[in-house]
Short mmCIF file of C-alpha atoms in Angstrom, two decimals:
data_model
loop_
_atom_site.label_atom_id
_atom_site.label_comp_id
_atom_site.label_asym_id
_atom_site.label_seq_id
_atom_site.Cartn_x
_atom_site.Cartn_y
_atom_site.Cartn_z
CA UNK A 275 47.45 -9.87 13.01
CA UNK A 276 46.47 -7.24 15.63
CA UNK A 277 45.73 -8.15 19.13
CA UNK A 278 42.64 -6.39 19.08
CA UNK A 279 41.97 -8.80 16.16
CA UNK A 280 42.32 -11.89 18.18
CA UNK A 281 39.31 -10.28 20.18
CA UNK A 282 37.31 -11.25 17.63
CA UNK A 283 37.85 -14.60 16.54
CA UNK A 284 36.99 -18.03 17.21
CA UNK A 285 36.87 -21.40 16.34
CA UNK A 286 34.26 -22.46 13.45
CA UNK A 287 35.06 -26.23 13.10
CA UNK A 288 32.23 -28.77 12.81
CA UNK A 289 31.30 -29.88 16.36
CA UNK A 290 33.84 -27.65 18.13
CA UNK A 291 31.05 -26.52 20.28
CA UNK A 292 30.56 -23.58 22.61
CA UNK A 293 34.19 -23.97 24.16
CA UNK A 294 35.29 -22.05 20.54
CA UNK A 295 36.35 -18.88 22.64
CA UNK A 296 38.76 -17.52 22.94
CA UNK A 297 41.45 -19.06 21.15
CA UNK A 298 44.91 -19.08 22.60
CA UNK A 299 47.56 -17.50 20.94
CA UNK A 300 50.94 -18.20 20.13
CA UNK A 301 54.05 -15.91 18.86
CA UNK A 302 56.03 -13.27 19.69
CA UNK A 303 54.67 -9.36 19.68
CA UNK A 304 55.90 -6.85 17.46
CA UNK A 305 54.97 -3.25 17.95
CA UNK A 306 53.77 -1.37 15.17
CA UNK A 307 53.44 2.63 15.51
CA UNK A 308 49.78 3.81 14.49
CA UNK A 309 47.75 6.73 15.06
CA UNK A 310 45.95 6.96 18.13
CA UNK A 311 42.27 7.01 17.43
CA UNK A 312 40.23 7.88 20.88
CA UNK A 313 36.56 7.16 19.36
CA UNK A 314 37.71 4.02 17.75
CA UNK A 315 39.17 2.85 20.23
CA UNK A 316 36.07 3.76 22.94
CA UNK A 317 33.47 2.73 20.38
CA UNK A 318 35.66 -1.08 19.95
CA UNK A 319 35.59 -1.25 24.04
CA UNK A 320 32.01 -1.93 24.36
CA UNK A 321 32.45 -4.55 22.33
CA UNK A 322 35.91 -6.09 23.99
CA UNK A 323 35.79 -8.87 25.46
CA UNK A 324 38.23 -7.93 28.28
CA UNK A 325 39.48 -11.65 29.73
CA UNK A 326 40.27 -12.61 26.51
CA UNK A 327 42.20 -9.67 25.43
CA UNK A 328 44.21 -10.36 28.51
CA UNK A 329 44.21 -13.66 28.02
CA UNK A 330 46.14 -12.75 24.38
CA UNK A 331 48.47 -10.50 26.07
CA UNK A 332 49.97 -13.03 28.67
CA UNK A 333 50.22 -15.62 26.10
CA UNK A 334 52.55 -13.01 23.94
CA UNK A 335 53.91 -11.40 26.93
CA UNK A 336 52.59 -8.05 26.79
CA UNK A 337 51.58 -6.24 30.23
CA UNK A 338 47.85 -5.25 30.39
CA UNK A 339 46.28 -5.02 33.43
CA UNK A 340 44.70 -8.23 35.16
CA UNK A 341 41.07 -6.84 35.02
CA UNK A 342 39.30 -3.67 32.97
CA UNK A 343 40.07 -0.49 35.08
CA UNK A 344 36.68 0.71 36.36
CA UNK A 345 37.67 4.67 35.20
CA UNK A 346 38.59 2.83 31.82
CA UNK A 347 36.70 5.28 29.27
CA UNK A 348 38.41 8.29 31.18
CA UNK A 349 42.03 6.55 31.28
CA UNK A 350 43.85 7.58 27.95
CA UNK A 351 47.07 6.03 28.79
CA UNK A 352 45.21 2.67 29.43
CA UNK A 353 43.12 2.91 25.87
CA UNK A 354 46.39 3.90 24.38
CA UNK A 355 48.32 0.71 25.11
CA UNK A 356 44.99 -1.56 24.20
CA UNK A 357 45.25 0.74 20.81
CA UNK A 358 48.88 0.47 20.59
CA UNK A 359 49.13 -1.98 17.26
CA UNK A 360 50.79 -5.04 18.93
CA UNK A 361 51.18 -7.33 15.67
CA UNK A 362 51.84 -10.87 15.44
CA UNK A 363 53.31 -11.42 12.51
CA UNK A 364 54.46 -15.47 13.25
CA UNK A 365 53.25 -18.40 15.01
CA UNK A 366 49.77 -19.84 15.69
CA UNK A 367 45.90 -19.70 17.36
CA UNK A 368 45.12 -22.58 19.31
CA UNK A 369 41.71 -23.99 20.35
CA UNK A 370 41.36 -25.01 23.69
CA UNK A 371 38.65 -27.22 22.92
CA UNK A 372 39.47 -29.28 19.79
CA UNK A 373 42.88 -28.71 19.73
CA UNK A 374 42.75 -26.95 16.02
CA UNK A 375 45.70 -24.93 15.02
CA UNK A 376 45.04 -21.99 12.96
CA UNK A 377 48.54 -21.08 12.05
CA UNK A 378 50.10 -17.42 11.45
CA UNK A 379 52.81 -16.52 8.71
CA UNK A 380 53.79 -13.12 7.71
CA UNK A 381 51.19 -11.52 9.64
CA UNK A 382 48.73 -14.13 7.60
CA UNK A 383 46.14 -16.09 9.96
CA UNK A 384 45.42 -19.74 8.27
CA UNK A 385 41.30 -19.85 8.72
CA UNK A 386 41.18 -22.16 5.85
CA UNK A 387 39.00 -25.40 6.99
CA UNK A 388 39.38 -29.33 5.57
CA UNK A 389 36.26 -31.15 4.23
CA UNK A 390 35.39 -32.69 7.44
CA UNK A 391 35.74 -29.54 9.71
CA UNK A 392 33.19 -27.67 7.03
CA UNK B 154 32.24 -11.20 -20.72
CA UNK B 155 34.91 -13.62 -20.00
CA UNK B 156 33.81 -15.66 -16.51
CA UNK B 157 37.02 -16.64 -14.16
CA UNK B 158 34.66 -18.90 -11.93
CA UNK B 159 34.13 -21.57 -15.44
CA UNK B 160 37.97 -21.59 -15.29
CA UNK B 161 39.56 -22.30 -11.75
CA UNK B 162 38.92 -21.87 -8.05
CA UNK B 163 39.67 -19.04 -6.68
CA UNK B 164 42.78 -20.21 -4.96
CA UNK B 165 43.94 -21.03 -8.33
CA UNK B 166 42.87 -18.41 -10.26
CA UNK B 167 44.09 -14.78 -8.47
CA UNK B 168 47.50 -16.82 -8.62
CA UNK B 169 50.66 -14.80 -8.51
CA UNK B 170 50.30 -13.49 -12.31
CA UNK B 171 47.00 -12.35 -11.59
CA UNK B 172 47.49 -10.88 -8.17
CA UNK B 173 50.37 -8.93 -9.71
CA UNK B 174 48.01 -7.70 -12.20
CA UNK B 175 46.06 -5.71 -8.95
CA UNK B 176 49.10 -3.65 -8.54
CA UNK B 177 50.87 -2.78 -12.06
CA UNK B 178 47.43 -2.55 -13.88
CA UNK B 179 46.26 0.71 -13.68
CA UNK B 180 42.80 -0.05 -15.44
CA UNK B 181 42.25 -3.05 -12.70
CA UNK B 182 43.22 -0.69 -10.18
CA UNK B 183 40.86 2.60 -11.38
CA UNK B 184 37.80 0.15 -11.38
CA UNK B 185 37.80 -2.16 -8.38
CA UNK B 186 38.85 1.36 -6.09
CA UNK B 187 35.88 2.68 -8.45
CA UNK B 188 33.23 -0.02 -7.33
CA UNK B 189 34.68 -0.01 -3.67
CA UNK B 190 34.02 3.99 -3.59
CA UNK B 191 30.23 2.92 -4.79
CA UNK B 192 30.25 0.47 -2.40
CA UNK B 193 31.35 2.14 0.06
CA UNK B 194 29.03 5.10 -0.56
CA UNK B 195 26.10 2.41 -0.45
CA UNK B 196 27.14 0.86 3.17
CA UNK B 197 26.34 4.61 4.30
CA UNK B 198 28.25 4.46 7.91
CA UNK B 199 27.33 7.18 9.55
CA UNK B 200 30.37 9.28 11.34
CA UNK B 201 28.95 9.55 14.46
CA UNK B 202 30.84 7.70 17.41
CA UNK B 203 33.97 7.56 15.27
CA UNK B 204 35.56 5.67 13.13
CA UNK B 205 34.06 2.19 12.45
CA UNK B 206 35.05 -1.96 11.74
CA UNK B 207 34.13 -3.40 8.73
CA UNK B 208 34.57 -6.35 7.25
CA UNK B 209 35.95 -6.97 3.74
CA UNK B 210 34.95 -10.36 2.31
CA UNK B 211 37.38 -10.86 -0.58
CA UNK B 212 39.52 -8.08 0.70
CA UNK B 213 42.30 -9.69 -1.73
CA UNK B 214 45.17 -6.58 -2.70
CA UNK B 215 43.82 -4.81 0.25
CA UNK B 216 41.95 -2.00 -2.46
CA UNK B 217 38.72 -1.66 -0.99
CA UNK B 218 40.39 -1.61 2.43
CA UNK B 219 42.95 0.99 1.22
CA UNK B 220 39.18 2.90 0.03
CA UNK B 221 38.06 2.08 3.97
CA UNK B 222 40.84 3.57 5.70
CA UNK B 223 40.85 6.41 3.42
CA UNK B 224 37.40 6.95 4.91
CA UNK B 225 38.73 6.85 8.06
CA UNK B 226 37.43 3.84 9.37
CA UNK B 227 39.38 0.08 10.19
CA UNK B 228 38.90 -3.06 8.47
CA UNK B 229 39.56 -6.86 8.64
CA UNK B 230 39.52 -8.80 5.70
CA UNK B 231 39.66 -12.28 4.07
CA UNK B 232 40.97 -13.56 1.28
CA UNK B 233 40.97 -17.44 -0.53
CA UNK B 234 43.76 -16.42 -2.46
CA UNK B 235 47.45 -16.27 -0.74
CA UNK B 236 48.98 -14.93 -3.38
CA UNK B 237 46.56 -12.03 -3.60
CA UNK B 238 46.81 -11.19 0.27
CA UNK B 239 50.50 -11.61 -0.50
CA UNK B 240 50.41 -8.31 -2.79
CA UNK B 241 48.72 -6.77 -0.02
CA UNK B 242 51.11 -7.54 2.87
CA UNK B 243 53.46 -6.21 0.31
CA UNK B 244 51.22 -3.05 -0.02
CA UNK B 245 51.14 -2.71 3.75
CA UNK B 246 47.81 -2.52 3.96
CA UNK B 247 45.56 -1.25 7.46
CA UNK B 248 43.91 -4.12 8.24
CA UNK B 249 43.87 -7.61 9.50
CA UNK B 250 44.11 -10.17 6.65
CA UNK B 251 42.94 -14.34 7.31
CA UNK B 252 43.27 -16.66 4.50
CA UNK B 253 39.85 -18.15 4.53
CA UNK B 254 36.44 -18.97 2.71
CA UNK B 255 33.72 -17.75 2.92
CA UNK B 256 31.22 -20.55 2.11
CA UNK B 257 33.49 -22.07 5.01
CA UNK B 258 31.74 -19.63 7.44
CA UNK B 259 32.76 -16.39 9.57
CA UNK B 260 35.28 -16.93 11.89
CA UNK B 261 33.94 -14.18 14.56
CA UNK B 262 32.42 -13.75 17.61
CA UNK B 263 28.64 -12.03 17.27
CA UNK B 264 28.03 -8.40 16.73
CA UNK B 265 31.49 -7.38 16.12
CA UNK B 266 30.94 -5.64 12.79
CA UNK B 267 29.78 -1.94 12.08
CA UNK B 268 29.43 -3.04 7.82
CA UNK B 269 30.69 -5.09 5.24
CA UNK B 270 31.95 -4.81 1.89
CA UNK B 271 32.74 -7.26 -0.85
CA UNK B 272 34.14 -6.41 -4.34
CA UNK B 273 33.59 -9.21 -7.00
CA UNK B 274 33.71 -11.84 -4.68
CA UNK B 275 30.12 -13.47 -3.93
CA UNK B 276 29.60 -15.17 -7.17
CA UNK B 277 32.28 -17.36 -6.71
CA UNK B 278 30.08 -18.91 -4.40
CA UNK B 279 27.84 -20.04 -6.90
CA UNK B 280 30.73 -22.66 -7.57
CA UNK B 281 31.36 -25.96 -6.85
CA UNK B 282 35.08 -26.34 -6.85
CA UNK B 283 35.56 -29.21 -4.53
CA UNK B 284 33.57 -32.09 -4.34
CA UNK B 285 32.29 -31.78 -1.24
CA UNK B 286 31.31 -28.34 -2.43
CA UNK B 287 27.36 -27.46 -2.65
CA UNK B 288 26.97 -23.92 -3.61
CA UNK B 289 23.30 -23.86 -1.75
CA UNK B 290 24.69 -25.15 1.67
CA UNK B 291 27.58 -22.92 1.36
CA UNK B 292 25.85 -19.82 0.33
CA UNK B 293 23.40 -20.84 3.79
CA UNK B 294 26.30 -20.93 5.48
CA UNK B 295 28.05 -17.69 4.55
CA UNK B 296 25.05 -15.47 4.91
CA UNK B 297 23.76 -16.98 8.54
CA UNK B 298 27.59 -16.50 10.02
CA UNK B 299 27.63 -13.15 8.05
CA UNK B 300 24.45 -11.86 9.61
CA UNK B 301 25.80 -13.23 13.16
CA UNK B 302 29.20 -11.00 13.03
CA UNK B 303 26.99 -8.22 12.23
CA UNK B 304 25.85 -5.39 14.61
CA UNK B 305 22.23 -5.76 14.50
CA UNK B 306 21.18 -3.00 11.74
CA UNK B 307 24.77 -3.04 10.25
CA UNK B 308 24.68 -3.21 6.36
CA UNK B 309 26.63 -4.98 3.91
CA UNK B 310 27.29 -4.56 0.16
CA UNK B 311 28.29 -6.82 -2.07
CA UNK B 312 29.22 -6.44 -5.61
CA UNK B 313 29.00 -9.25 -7.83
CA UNK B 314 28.96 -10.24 -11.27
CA UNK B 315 25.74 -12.49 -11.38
CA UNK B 316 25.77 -15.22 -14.27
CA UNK B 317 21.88 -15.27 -14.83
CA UNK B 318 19.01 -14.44 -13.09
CA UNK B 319 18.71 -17.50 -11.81
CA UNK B 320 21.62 -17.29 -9.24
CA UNK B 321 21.03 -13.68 -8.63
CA UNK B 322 17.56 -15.26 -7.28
CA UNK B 323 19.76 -17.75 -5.67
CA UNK B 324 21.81 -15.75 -3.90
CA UNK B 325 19.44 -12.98 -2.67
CA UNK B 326 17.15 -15.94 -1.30
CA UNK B 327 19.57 -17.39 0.97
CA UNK B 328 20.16 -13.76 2.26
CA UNK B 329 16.68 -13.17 2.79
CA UNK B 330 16.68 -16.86 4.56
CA UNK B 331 19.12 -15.77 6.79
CA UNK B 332 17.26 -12.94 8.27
CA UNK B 333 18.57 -9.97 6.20
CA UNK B 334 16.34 -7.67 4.68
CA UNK B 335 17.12 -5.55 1.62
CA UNK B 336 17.72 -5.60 -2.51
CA UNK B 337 19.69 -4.89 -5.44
CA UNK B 338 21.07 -1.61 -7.03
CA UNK B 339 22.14 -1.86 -10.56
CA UNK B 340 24.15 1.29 -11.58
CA UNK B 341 24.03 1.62 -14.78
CA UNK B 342 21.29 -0.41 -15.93
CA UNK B 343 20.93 0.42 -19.67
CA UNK B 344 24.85 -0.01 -20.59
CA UNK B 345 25.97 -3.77 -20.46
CA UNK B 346 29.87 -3.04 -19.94
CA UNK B 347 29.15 -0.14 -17.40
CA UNK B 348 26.48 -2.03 -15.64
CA UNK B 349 27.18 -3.27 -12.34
CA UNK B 350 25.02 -4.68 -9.23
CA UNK B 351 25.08 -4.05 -5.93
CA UNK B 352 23.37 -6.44 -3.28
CA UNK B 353 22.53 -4.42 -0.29
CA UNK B 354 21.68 -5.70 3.12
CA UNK B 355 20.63 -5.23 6.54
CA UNK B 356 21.02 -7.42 9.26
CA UNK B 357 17.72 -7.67 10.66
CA UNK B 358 15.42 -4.80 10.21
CA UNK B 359 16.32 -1.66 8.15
CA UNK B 360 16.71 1.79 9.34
CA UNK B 361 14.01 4.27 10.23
CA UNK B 362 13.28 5.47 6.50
CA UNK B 363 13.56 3.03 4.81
CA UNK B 364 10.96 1.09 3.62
CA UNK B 365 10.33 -2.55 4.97
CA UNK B 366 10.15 -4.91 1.76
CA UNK B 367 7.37 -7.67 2.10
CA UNK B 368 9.11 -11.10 2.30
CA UNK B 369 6.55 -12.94 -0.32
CA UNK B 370 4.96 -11.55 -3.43
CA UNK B 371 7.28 -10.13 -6.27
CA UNK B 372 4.40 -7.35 -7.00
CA UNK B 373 4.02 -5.67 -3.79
CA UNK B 374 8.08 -5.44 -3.15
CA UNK B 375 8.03 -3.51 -6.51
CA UNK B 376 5.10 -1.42 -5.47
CA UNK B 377 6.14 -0.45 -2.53
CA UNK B 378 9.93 0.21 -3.93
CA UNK B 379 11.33 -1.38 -0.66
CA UNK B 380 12.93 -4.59 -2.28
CA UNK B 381 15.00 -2.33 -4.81
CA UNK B 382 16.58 1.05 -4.26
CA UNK B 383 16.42 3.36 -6.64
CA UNK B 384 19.49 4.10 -9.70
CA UNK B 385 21.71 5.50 -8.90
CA UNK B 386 22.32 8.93 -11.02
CA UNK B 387 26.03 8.16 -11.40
CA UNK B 388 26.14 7.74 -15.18
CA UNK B 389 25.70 11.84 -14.97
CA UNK B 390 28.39 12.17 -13.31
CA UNK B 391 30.72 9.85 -15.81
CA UNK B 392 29.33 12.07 -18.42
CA UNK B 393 30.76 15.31 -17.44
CA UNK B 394 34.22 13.49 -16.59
CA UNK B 395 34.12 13.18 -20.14
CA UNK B 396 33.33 16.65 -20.97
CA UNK B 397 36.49 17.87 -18.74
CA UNK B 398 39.27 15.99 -21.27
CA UNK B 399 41.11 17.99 -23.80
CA UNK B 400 41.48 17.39 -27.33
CA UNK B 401 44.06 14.85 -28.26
CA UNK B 402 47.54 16.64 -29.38
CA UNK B 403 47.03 20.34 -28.60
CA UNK B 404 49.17 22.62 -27.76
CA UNK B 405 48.64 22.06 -24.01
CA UNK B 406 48.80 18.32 -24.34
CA UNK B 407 51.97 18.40 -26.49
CA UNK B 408 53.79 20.71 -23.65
CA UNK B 409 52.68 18.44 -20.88
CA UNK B 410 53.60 15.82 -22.40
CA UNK B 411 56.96 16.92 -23.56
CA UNK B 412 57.29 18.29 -19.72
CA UNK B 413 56.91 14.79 -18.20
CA UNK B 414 59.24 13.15 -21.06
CA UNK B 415 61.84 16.19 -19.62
CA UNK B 416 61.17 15.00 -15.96
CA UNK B 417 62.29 11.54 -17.01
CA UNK B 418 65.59 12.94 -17.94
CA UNK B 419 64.89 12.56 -22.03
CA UNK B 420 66.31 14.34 -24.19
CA UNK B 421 63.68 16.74 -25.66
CA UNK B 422 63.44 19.47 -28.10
CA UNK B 423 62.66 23.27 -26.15
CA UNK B 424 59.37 24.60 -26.49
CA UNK B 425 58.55 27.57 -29.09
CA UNK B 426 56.01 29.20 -30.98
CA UNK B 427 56.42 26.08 -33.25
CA UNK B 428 54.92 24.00 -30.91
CA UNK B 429 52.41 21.63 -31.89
CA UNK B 430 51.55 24.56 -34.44
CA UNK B 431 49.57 22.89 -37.48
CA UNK B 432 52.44 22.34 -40.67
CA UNK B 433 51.72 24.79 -43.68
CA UNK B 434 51.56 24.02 -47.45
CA UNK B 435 49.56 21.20 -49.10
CA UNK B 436 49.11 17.91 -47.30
CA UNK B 437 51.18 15.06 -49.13
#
């Protein structure tokens, strides 16, 4: 699963409430090369949500800066590293707020739910 | 038509043999990249701004997405069926891939999604496979997260194999619940082993152009032509491929043929003016 990925998900058990974001994330980071894509990676900005992304990053020990650069659209060599495919291919999401573990095998996330988190 | 949902759950069903079957079987292959070209061609994302995300709901071998990324654009998917996003791991696919179901819910946050695509995944939702399964709750379920992840205006095409009428009704009024706004394309209407339906939806209202189908009243969304979009003038199209083949066993076929059989290292006879030449003298 890509990093950018992570961005995007969040906890959907019953009752979990609005805590369900971000989930924290567990696992080591493998790069993966891929081509850099300037409008994709612009157009998936505005919808970023920055704290979490670097939220991700410290958990898997990757170095992104503390807060969004204001010059961000302008700074390639900061959209290249967000773009750069950092993979986790094992380990595990986490909620925060009722403790659910989603985990991660061969690149695989686990979203599947039991009958009472439906 | 043989129906996989009477037999197993999904899990059970796109099981190793059959997920194997989605790379080796070049048939399987040629029609699911077929209908994910169609589908693809019906989510209509415009270029503009770059490359887009969609989402594939039963993305299982990763074809549709490999049909995505060919277009340029990235892709998540999900899949019930391990084995299935197994083959695509294997295929090393572009996008994301999460084991999930979708009558379980989407796992996103709002807005995140340009499109979506699914390729003959939706009327497995029609089942009950578990018994706290109820298709009607789930179906609620799927469309209202569905419409959340969506940008507002983003479409999303499904194609499906409904069983009857009665749960294509089913499943376009729990869309239509849940706020989306659209209607079916059937390619290939007249033909039953060519036909092939296409839900297509907007989240929320659709584009400038397009006209706004009334919510009640099965008359005036067929009058106005809103609810359902026109055929599509494919089967034209499938014609002429036809057309373009050669006969069977000419000359040109034989020395292709005989070509590849060389490039495989076999042992085969040189080509002359004897070539696939018709035999003289009275058939026995």
């Amino acid at each position: 699963m890509r990093i950018l990925s992570h961005n995007m998900l969040q906890c959907i058990v019953k009752g979990c409430g609005a805590a369900n974001y971000p989930l924290r994330l567990n696992g080591e980071a493998v790069h993966k090369e891929s081509e850099y894509n300037e409008d994709f990676i612009k157009h998936m900005m505005s919808k970023i949500d920055y704290p979490a992304l670097y939220q991700a990053s410290q958990d898997v020990k990757i170095d992104l800066p503390s807060s969004l650069p204001e010059d961000y659209l302008d700074n390639e060599e900061f959209l290249k590293k967000i773009h750069d495919v950092t993979h986790i291919e094992e380990g595990g999401l986490y909620c925060n707020n009722c403790k659910r573990i989603y985990p991660i095998k061969n690149g695989i996330v686990n979203m599947l739910l039991n009958e009472n988190e439906v | 038509m043989s129906r996989p949902e009477h037999d197993a759950p999904p899990e059970i069903f796109y099981g190793d043999d059959e997920a194997r079957k989605y790379t080796s079987n070049s048939r399987m292959i040629e029609i699911q990249t077929q209908m994910s070209e169609r589908a693809l061609e019906l989510l209509n994302l415009e270029f503009e701004g770059g490359s887009k995300m969609v989402l594939d709901i039963g993305c299982g071998s990763g074809l549709s997405g490999d049909e995505i990324s060919r277009q340029g654009h990235y892709w998540v998917g999900l899949d019930i069926s391990k084995s299935m996003l197994d083959v695509a791991t294997e295929r090393e696919v572009e996008g994301d891939l999460f084991l999930a179901d979708m009558g379980d819910g989407m796992f996103f946050r709002a807005g995140m999604f340009d499109g979506a695509i699914s390729v003959s995944a939706l009327q497995w939702l029609c089942n009950a496979d578990k018994s706290w399964h109820n298709p009607r709750t789930r179906l609620k379920k799927f469309f209202e997260s569905l419409f959340a992840v969506l940008a507002k205006g983003a479409r999303a095409v499904f194609q499906f194999y409904p069983e009857n009428p009665a749960q294509m009704e089913m499943i376009t009024s729990a869309a239509m619940r849940c706020g989306f706004t659209g209607g079916l394309v059937v390619d290939y209407p007249e033909s039953t082993r060519a036909k092939k339906y296409f839900l297509v939806l907007f989240a929320g209202a659709p584009p400038e152009g397009y006209e706004t189908p009334k919510a009640k009243g099965e008359e005036s969304m067929e009058e106005d032509g809103g609810q359902t979009v026109g055929y599509s003038k494919e089967r034209k199209s499938h014609d002429k491929k036809k057309g373009k083949r050669s006969s069977v066993k000419d000359r040109d076929w034989v020395i292709k043929k005989k070509e590849s059989q060389r490039k495989k290292g076999k042992d085969v006879r040189p080509d002359t003016k004897y070539t696939a030449r018709k035999r003289s003298g009275p058939k026995i």
